[in-house]
């Protein structure tokens, strides 16, 4: 296999980093934003998770779209059985009534550990994100859960970051996840929070890590916008493809997909605030 053709010259780090902020804004608007507290269906405002509402279909798991907190509520209200809904209602009420960190372990942290057994593996991530939101978990609480929790709880923290954390303060959690070879953690780590806050150099290596480990690049939030016109990413992809070819290994189709994206023209993003919906999640 021949080495992929040359691509446009690399844009500056500053351009790539500015671009990422607009990327997350566009990505998160794919579903109704629930990051402003006035728009969030917290258990304290509407304790009935099983309320009557039109179900909202969650995005396909193989996409980088992130459902809003309201979408998660609706999805669980539709799919959980009555016993699980009752348990989740109670867990959300507890978290809202005793938010933050209390003592060695907070009651809502115990509920995070129970979520898989109570709601089932298919719905545990969504339940944990809602519990973290109800507990108003900030960076400190999320960091504690991430480093003390199971892999499932870590993944839930990563999914919760776009909704709960203001600014780049939780980047150490993303960076830690990107150092692992756990593909489910990697998939969660390259979501909208990383798209918004990871510097260009770190973001490029995150894309390469997905290719190394077989994580579909569909999981990478804002991929097309951040990759557009990125000559340095194209060079890295070309080197990786050449190494695989020289070793007699196949080049993954995802690599060619990203390489094609780097050949498109970059888009100058419109100025945005630090908050993708006017207020940071």
mmCIF file of C-alpha atoms in Angstrom:
data_model
loop_
_atom_site.group_PDB
_atom_site.id
_atom_site.type_symbol
_atom_site.label_atom_id
_atom_site.label_comp_id
_atom_site.label_asym_id
_atom_site.label_seq_id
_atom_site.Cartn_x
_atom_site.Cartn_y
_atom_site.Cartn_z
ATOM 1 C CA UNK A 1 0.000 0.000 0.000
ATOM 2 C CA UNK A 2 1.373 3.418 -0.883
ATOM 3 C CA UNK A 3 1.800 6.146 1.633
ATOM 4 C CA UNK A 4 -1.120 8.642 1.690
ATOM 5 C CA UNK A 5 -0.559 11.767 -0.350
ATOM 6 C CA UNK A 6 0.603 15.047 1.079
ATOM 7 C CA UNK A 7 -1.913 17.346 2.708
ATOM 8 C CA UNK A 8 -2.219 21.087 3.376
ATOM 9 C CA UNK A 9 0.335 22.706 5.619
ATOM 10 C CA UNK A 10 -0.336 22.545 9.330
ATOM 11 C CA UNK A 11 -2.386 25.317 10.822
ATOM 12 C CA UNK A 12 -1.252 26.936 14.041
ATOM 13 C CA UNK A 13 -1.963 25.537 17.486
ATOM 14 C CA UNK A 14 -3.945 28.677 18.262
ATOM 15 C CA UNK A 15 -6.319 28.113 15.354
ATOM 16 C CA UNK A 16 -6.911 24.488 16.317
ATOM 17 C CA UNK A 17 -7.610 25.325 19.955
ATOM 18 C CA UNK A 18 -10.012 28.156 19.104
ATOM 19 C CA UNK A 19 -11.779 25.880 16.656
ATOM 20 C CA UNK A 20 -12.475 23.272 19.317
ATOM 21 C CA UNK A 21 -14.685 25.622 21.316
ATOM 22 C CA UNK A 22 -17.035 26.106 18.376
ATOM 23 C CA UNK A 23 -16.974 22.379 17.686
ATOM 24 C CA UNK A 24 -18.486 21.488 21.041
ATOM 25 C CA UNK A 25 -21.071 24.206 20.666
ATOM 26 C CA UNK A 26 -22.204 22.656 17.393
ATOM 27 C CA UNK A 27 -22.045 19.104 18.726
ATOM 28 C CA UNK A 28 -24.012 19.728 21.901
ATOM 29 C CA UNK A 29 -26.746 21.547 20.013
ATOM 30 C CA UNK A 30 -27.566 18.247 18.313
ATOM 31 C CA UNK A 31 -29.869 17.606 21.252
ATOM 32 C CA UNK A 32 -31.804 20.006 23.444
ATOM 33 C CA UNK A 33 -29.354 21.587 25.848
ATOM 34 C CA UNK A 34 -30.091 20.909 29.491
ATOM 35 C CA UNK A 35 -27.075 22.553 30.995
ATOM 36 C CA UNK A 36 -28.710 25.714 32.240
ATOM 37 C CA UNK A 37 -30.327 24.771 35.569
ATOM 38 C CA UNK A 38 -33.584 26.321 34.365
ATOM 39 C CA UNK A 39 -33.692 23.826 31.505
ATOM 40 C CA UNK A 40 -32.553 20.778 33.443
ATOM 41 C CA UNK A 41 -35.105 18.246 34.633
ATOM 42 C CA UNK A 42 -33.615 17.775 38.072
ATOM 43 C CA UNK A 43 -35.359 15.512 40.522
ATOM 44 C CA UNK A 44 -35.903 18.463 42.865
ATOM 45 C CA UNK A 45 -37.898 20.272 40.174
ATOM 46 C CA UNK A 46 -39.695 17.276 38.733
ATOM 47 C CA UNK A 47 -39.160 14.225 40.936
ATOM 48 C CA UNK A 48 -41.099 11.885 38.662
ATOM 49 C CA UNK A 49 -38.585 10.499 36.222
ATOM 50 C CA UNK A 50 -41.412 8.401 34.812
ATOM 51 C CA UNK A 51 -43.469 11.485 33.958
ATOM 52 C CA UNK A 52 -45.543 11.499 30.795
ATOM 53 C CA UNK A 53 -43.509 13.060 28.018
ATOM 54 C CA UNK A 54 -42.799 12.312 24.422
ATOM 55 C CA UNK A 55 -39.777 9.976 24.435
ATOM 56 C CA UNK A 56 -36.626 11.414 22.901
ATOM 57 C CA UNK A 57 -34.559 8.990 20.907
ATOM 58 C CA UNK A 58 -30.953 8.828 22.003
ATOM 59 C CA UNK A 59 -28.263 9.221 19.340
ATOM 60 C CA UNK A 60 -26.675 6.048 18.042
ATOM 61 C CA UNK A 61 -23.946 4.858 20.401
ATOM 62 C CA UNK A 62 -21.436 4.942 17.552
ATOM 63 C CA UNK A 63 -21.784 8.685 17.093
ATOM 64 C CA UNK A 64 -20.109 11.479 19.033
ATOM 65 C CA UNK A 65 -23.415 13.232 19.734
ATOM 66 C CA UNK A 66 -24.139 13.804 23.401
ATOM 67 C CA UNK A 67 -27.705 13.574 24.715
ATOM 68 C CA UNK A 68 -28.865 16.351 27.002
ATOM 69 C CA UNK A 69 -29.808 15.647 30.589
ATOM 70 C CA UNK A 70 -33.473 15.942 29.619
ATOM 71 C CA UNK A 71 -32.925 13.327 26.916
ATOM 72 C CA UNK A 72 -31.426 10.982 29.499
ATOM 73 C CA UNK A 73 -34.439 11.469 31.762
ATOM 74 C CA UNK A 74 -36.816 10.756 28.915
ATOM 75 C CA UNK A 75 -34.901 7.704 27.763
ATOM 76 C CA UNK A 76 -34.829 6.147 31.207
ATOM 77 C CA UNK A 77 -38.476 6.975 31.835
ATOM 78 C CA UNK A 78 -39.297 5.029 28.689
ATOM 79 C CA UNK A 79 -36.975 2.064 29.133
ATOM 80 C CA UNK A 80 -36.608 1.359 32.858
ATOM 81 C CA UNK A 81 -39.020 -1.027 34.512
ATOM 82 C CA UNK A 82 -41.162 0.341 37.389
ATOM 83 C CA UNK A 83 -38.853 -0.938 40.137
ATOM 84 C CA UNK A 84 -35.808 0.646 38.517
ATOM 85 C CA UNK A 85 -37.635 3.935 37.967
ATOM 86 C CA UNK A 86 -38.653 4.013 41.617
ATOM 87 C CA UNK A 87 -35.072 3.358 42.674
ATOM 88 C CA UNK A 88 -33.763 6.100 40.394
ATOM 89 C CA UNK A 89 -36.344 8.609 41.636
ATOM 90 C CA UNK A 90 -35.222 7.905 45.180
ATOM 91 C CA UNK A 91 -31.529 8.111 44.269
ATOM 92 C CA UNK A 92 -32.018 11.463 42.556
ATOM 93 C CA UNK A 93 -33.965 12.822 45.520
ATOM 94 C CA UNK A 94 -31.200 11.711 47.884
ATOM 95 C CA UNK A 95 -28.510 13.281 45.725
ATOM 96 C CA UNK A 96 -30.403 16.560 45.422
ATOM 97 C CA UNK A 97 -31.076 16.620 49.154
ATOM 98 C CA UNK A 98 -27.468 15.960 50.112
ATOM 99 C CA UNK A 99 -25.311 17.377 47.300
ATOM 100 C CA UNK A 100 -21.552 17.658 47.308
ATOM 101 C CA UNK A 101 -19.101 15.598 49.312
ATOM 102 C CA UNK A 102 -19.963 14.526 52.861
ATOM 103 C CA UNK A 103 -17.555 12.472 54.952
ATOM 104 C CA UNK A 104 -15.664 9.451 53.672
ATOM 105 C CA UNK A 105 -18.435 8.722 51.159
ATOM 106 C CA UNK A 106 -21.651 10.488 50.253
ATOM 107 C CA UNK A 107 -24.952 8.677 49.905
ATOM 108 C CA UNK A 108 -25.106 9.497 46.202
ATOM 109 C CA UNK A 109 -21.710 7.855 45.701
ATOM 110 C CA UNK A 110 -23.224 4.655 47.065
ATOM 111 C CA UNK A 111 -26.034 4.978 44.547
ATOM 112 C CA UNK A 112 -23.494 5.295 41.736
ATOM 113 C CA UNK A 113 -22.111 1.924 42.747
ATOM 114 C CA UNK A 114 -25.606 0.406 42.738
ATOM 115 C CA UNK A 115 -26.735 1.806 39.402
ATOM 116 C CA UNK A 116 -25.571 -1.107 37.275
ATOM 117 C CA UNK A 117 -27.415 -3.655 39.398
ATOM 118 C CA UNK A 118 -30.535 -1.525 39.779
ATOM 119 C CA UNK A 119 -30.914 -0.147 36.263
ATOM 120 C CA UNK A 120 -29.054 -2.714 34.180
ATOM 121 C CA UNK A 121 -25.819 -2.335 32.262
ATOM 122 C CA UNK A 122 -27.528 -0.774 29.250
ATOM 123 C CA UNK A 123 -28.878 2.153 31.306
ATOM 124 C CA UNK A 124 -26.300 2.504 34.084
ATOM 125 C CA UNK A 125 -24.270 5.243 32.383
ATOM 126 C CA UNK A 126 -27.314 7.469 31.966
ATOM 127 C CA UNK A 127 -28.490 6.843 35.527
ATOM 128 C CA UNK A 128 -25.058 7.693 36.938
ATOM 129 C CA UNK A 129 -24.822 10.914 34.934
ATOM 130 C CA UNK A 130 -28.208 12.012 36.271
ATOM 131 C CA UNK A 131 -27.175 11.187 39.836
ATOM 132 C CA UNK A 132 -23.970 13.201 39.432
ATOM 133 C CA UNK A 133 -26.016 16.097 38.087
ATOM 134 C CA UNK A 134 -28.555 15.898 40.927
ATOM 135 C CA UNK A 135 -25.676 15.894 43.433
ATOM 136 C CA UNK A 136 -24.271 19.008 41.747
ATOM 137 C CA UNK A 137 -20.909 17.284 41.589
ATOM 138 C CA UNK A 138 -18.134 19.756 40.851
ATOM 139 C CA UNK A 139 -14.599 19.090 39.718
ATOM 140 C CA UNK A 140 -13.421 17.931 43.146
ATOM 141 C CA UNK A 141 -16.275 15.463 43.591
ATOM 142 C CA UNK A 142 -15.938 14.168 40.037
ATOM 143 C CA UNK A 143 -12.203 13.707 40.512
ATOM 144 C CA UNK A 144 -12.783 11.734 43.686
ATOM 145 C CA UNK A 145 -15.357 9.471 42.020
ATOM 146 C CA UNK A 146 -13.120 9.002 38.997
ATOM 147 C CA UNK A 147 -10.000 7.944 40.863
ATOM 148 C CA UNK A 148 -11.760 5.924 43.558
ATOM 149 C CA UNK A 149 -14.479 4.367 41.440
ATOM 150 C CA UNK A 150 -14.735 1.393 39.138
ATOM 151 C CA UNK A 151 -14.154 1.597 35.401
ATOM 152 C CA UNK A 152 -17.923 1.948 34.933
ATOM 153 C CA UNK A 153 -18.061 4.877 37.363
ATOM 154 C CA UNK A 154 -15.061 6.490 35.674
ATOM 155 C CA UNK A 155 -16.801 6.276 32.341
ATOM 156 C CA UNK A 156 -19.910 7.929 33.787
ATOM 157 C CA UNK A 157 -17.788 10.782 35.115
ATOM 158 C CA UNK A 158 -16.307 11.340 31.657
ATOM 159 C CA UNK A 159 -19.793 11.393 30.128
ATOM 160 C CA UNK A 160 -20.907 13.894 32.766
ATOM 161 C CA UNK A 161 -18.093 16.401 32.203
ATOM 162 C CA UNK A 162 -19.756 18.390 29.373
ATOM 163 C CA UNK A 163 -22.801 18.885 31.587
ATOM 164 C CA UNK A 164 -21.167 19.637 34.926
ATOM 165 C CA UNK A 165 -17.732 21.207 34.589
ATOM 166 C CA UNK A 166 -16.923 24.790 33.737
ATOM 167 C CA UNK A 167 -13.600 25.356 31.988
ATOM 168 C CA UNK A 168 -10.622 23.015 31.577
ATOM 169 C CA UNK A 169 -10.250 22.065 35.247
ATOM 170 C CA UNK A 170 -11.196 18.424 34.643
ATOM 171 C CA UNK A 171 -8.693 17.867 31.830
ATOM 172 C CA UNK A 172 -6.520 15.648 34.097
ATOM 173 C CA UNK A 173 -9.354 13.114 34.041
ATOM 174 C CA UNK A 174 -9.441 13.151 30.248
ATOM 175 C CA UNK A 175 -5.663 12.848 30.097
ATOM 176 C CA UNK A 176 -5.696 9.902 32.496
ATOM 177 C CA UNK A 177 -8.342 8.094 30.445
ATOM 178 C CA UNK A 178 -6.371 8.678 27.253
ATOM 179 C CA UNK A 179 -3.373 6.937 28.811
ATOM 180 C CA UNK A 180 -5.340 3.718 29.273
ATOM 181 C CA UNK A 181 -6.099 0.984 26.779
ATOM 182 C CA UNK A 182 -9.677 0.601 28.016
ATOM 183 C CA UNK A 183 -11.616 1.258 24.826
ATOM 184 C CA UNK A 184 -14.813 2.179 26.671
ATOM 185 C CA UNK A 185 -12.978 4.827 28.687
ATOM 186 C CA UNK A 186 -11.277 6.094 25.547
ATOM 187 C CA UNK A 187 -14.623 6.383 23.764
ATOM 188 C CA UNK A 188 -15.990 8.491 26.615
ATOM 189 C CA UNK A 189 -12.822 10.579 26.884
ATOM 190 C CA UNK A 190 -12.930 11.874 23.296
ATOM 191 C CA UNK A 191 -16.384 13.393 23.682
ATOM 192 C CA UNK A 192 -17.461 17.065 23.715
ATOM 193 C CA UNK A 193 -15.430 18.041 26.787
ATOM 194 C CA UNK A 194 -12.208 16.954 25.081
ATOM 195 C CA UNK A 195 -13.296 18.609 21.837
ATOM 196 C CA UNK A 196 -13.722 21.862 23.690
ATOM 197 C CA UNK A 197 -10.699 21.892 25.958
ATOM 198 C CA UNK A 198 -7.917 19.611 24.688
ATOM 199 C CA UNK A 199 -5.037 21.511 23.092
ATOM 200 C CA UNK A 200 -4.325 20.681 19.453
ATOM 201 C CA UNK A 201 -1.265 18.525 20.188
ATOM 202 C CA UNK A 202 -3.071 16.431 22.810
ATOM 203 C CA UNK A 203 -6.174 16.169 20.638
ATOM 204 C CA UNK A 204 -4.178 14.814 17.697
ATOM 205 C CA UNK A 205 -2.651 12.153 19.910
ATOM 206 C CA UNK A 206 -6.133 11.268 21.177
ATOM 207 C CA UNK A 207 -7.221 10.633 17.588
ATOM 208 C CA UNK A 208 -4.133 8.474 17.027
ATOM 209 C CA UNK A 209 -4.876 6.583 20.247
ATOM 210 C CA UNK A 210 -8.329 5.746 18.917
ATOM 211 C CA UNK A 211 -6.750 4.357 15.748
ATOM 212 C CA UNK A 212 -4.186 2.361 17.764
ATOM 213 C CA UNK A 213 -6.845 0.759 19.961
ATOM 214 C CA UNK A 214 -9.635 0.324 17.448
ATOM 215 C CA UNK A 215 -12.020 2.893 18.920
ATOM 216 C CA UNK A 216 -14.225 4.080 16.020
ATOM 217 C CA UNK A 217 -13.458 7.689 15.167
ATOM 218 C CA UNK A 218 -17.215 8.304 15.113
ATOM 219 C CA UNK A 219 -16.818 8.641 18.879
ATOM 220 C CA UNK A 220 -14.514 11.664 18.484
ATOM 221 C CA UNK A 221 -16.614 14.768 19.012
ATOM 222 C CA UNK A 222 -16.194 17.583 16.491
ATOM 223 C CA UNK A 223 -13.817 15.440 14.437
ATOM 224 C CA UNK A 224 -14.552 16.963 11.049
ATOM 225 C CA UNK A 225 -14.129 20.548 12.235
ATOM 226 C CA UNK A 226 -11.011 19.999 14.303
ATOM 227 C CA UNK A 227 -9.336 17.856 11.661
ATOM 228 C CA UNK A 228 -10.092 20.208 8.762
ATOM 229 C CA UNK A 229 -6.904 21.661 7.309
ATOM 230 C CA UNK A 230 -4.726 20.165 10.060
ATOM 231 C CA UNK A 231 -1.525 19.371 8.199
ATOM 232 C CA UNK A 232 0.263 18.178 11.330
ATOM 233 C CA UNK A 233 -2.448 15.604 11.980
ATOM 234 C CA UNK A 234 -2.173 14.547 8.342
ATOM 235 C CA UNK A 235 1.578 14.055 8.759
ATOM 236 C CA UNK A 236 1.061 11.925 11.865
ATOM 237 C CA UNK A 237 -1.554 9.838 10.090
ATOM 238 C CA UNK A 238 0.735 9.378 7.109
ATOM 239 C CA UNK A 239 3.595 8.235 9.322
ATOM 240 C CA UNK A 240 1.327 5.786 11.127
ATOM 241 C CA UNK A 241 0.009 4.388 7.828
ATOM 242 C CA UNK A 242 3.557 4.004 6.493
ATOM 243 C CA UNK A 243 4.665 2.154 9.633
ATOM 244 C CA UNK A 244 1.770 -0.275 9.408
ATOM 245 C CA UNK A 245 2.357 -0.850 5.717
ATOM 246 C CA UNK A 246 6.062 -1.497 6.264
ATOM 247 C CA UNK A 247 5.167 -4.025 8.950
ATOM 248 C CA UNK A 248 2.793 -5.820 6.594
ATOM 249 C CA UNK A 249 -0.274 -4.732 8.526
ATOM 250 C CA UNK A 250 -3.469 -3.261 7.116
ATOM 251 C CA UNK A 251 -4.242 0.423 7.442
ATOM 252 C CA UNK A 252 -7.626 0.947 9.168
ATOM 253 C CA UNK A 253 -10.337 2.547 7.099
ATOM 254 C CA UNK A 254 -10.864 5.125 9.840
ATOM 255 C CA UNK A 255 -7.356 6.448 9.201
ATOM 256 C CA UNK A 256 -8.234 7.189 5.579
ATOM 257 C CA UNK A 257 -11.453 8.851 6.704
ATOM 258 C CA UNK A 258 -9.617 11.213 9.055
ATOM 259 C CA UNK A 259 -6.932 11.860 6.448
ATOM 260 C CA UNK A 260 -9.587 12.966 3.989
ATOM 261 C CA UNK A 261 -10.959 15.338 6.610
ATOM 262 C CA UNK A 262 -7.552 16.989 6.998
ATOM 263 C CA UNK A 263 -7.604 17.789 3.280
ATOM 264 C CA UNK A 264 -10.776 19.859 3.587
ATOM 265 C CA UNK A 265 -10.592 23.561 4.214
ATOM 266 C CA UNK A 266 -10.606 24.663 7.812
ATOM 267 C CA UNK A 267 -13.483 26.838 8.944
ATOM 268 C CA UNK A 268 -12.821 29.980 10.953
ATOM 269 C CA UNK A 269 -15.139 29.710 13.942
ATOM 270 C CA UNK A 270 -17.309 32.555 15.089
ATOM 271 C CA UNK A 271 -16.354 34.065 18.455
ATOM 272 C CA UNK A 272 -17.920 32.160 21.333
ATOM 273 C CA UNK A 273 -18.038 32.523 25.071
ATOM 274 C CA UNK A 274 -16.602 29.935 27.428
ATOM 275 C CA UNK A 275 -20.102 28.535 27.694
ATOM 276 C CA UNK A 276 -21.547 26.502 24.825
ATOM 277 C CA UNK A 277 -25.132 27.538 25.612
ATOM 278 C CA UNK A 278 -24.490 31.027 26.973
ATOM 279 C CA UNK A 279 -23.733 29.440 30.345
ATOM 280 C CA UNK A 280 -21.195 26.761 30.993
ATOM 281 C CA UNK A 281 -22.594 23.398 31.896
#
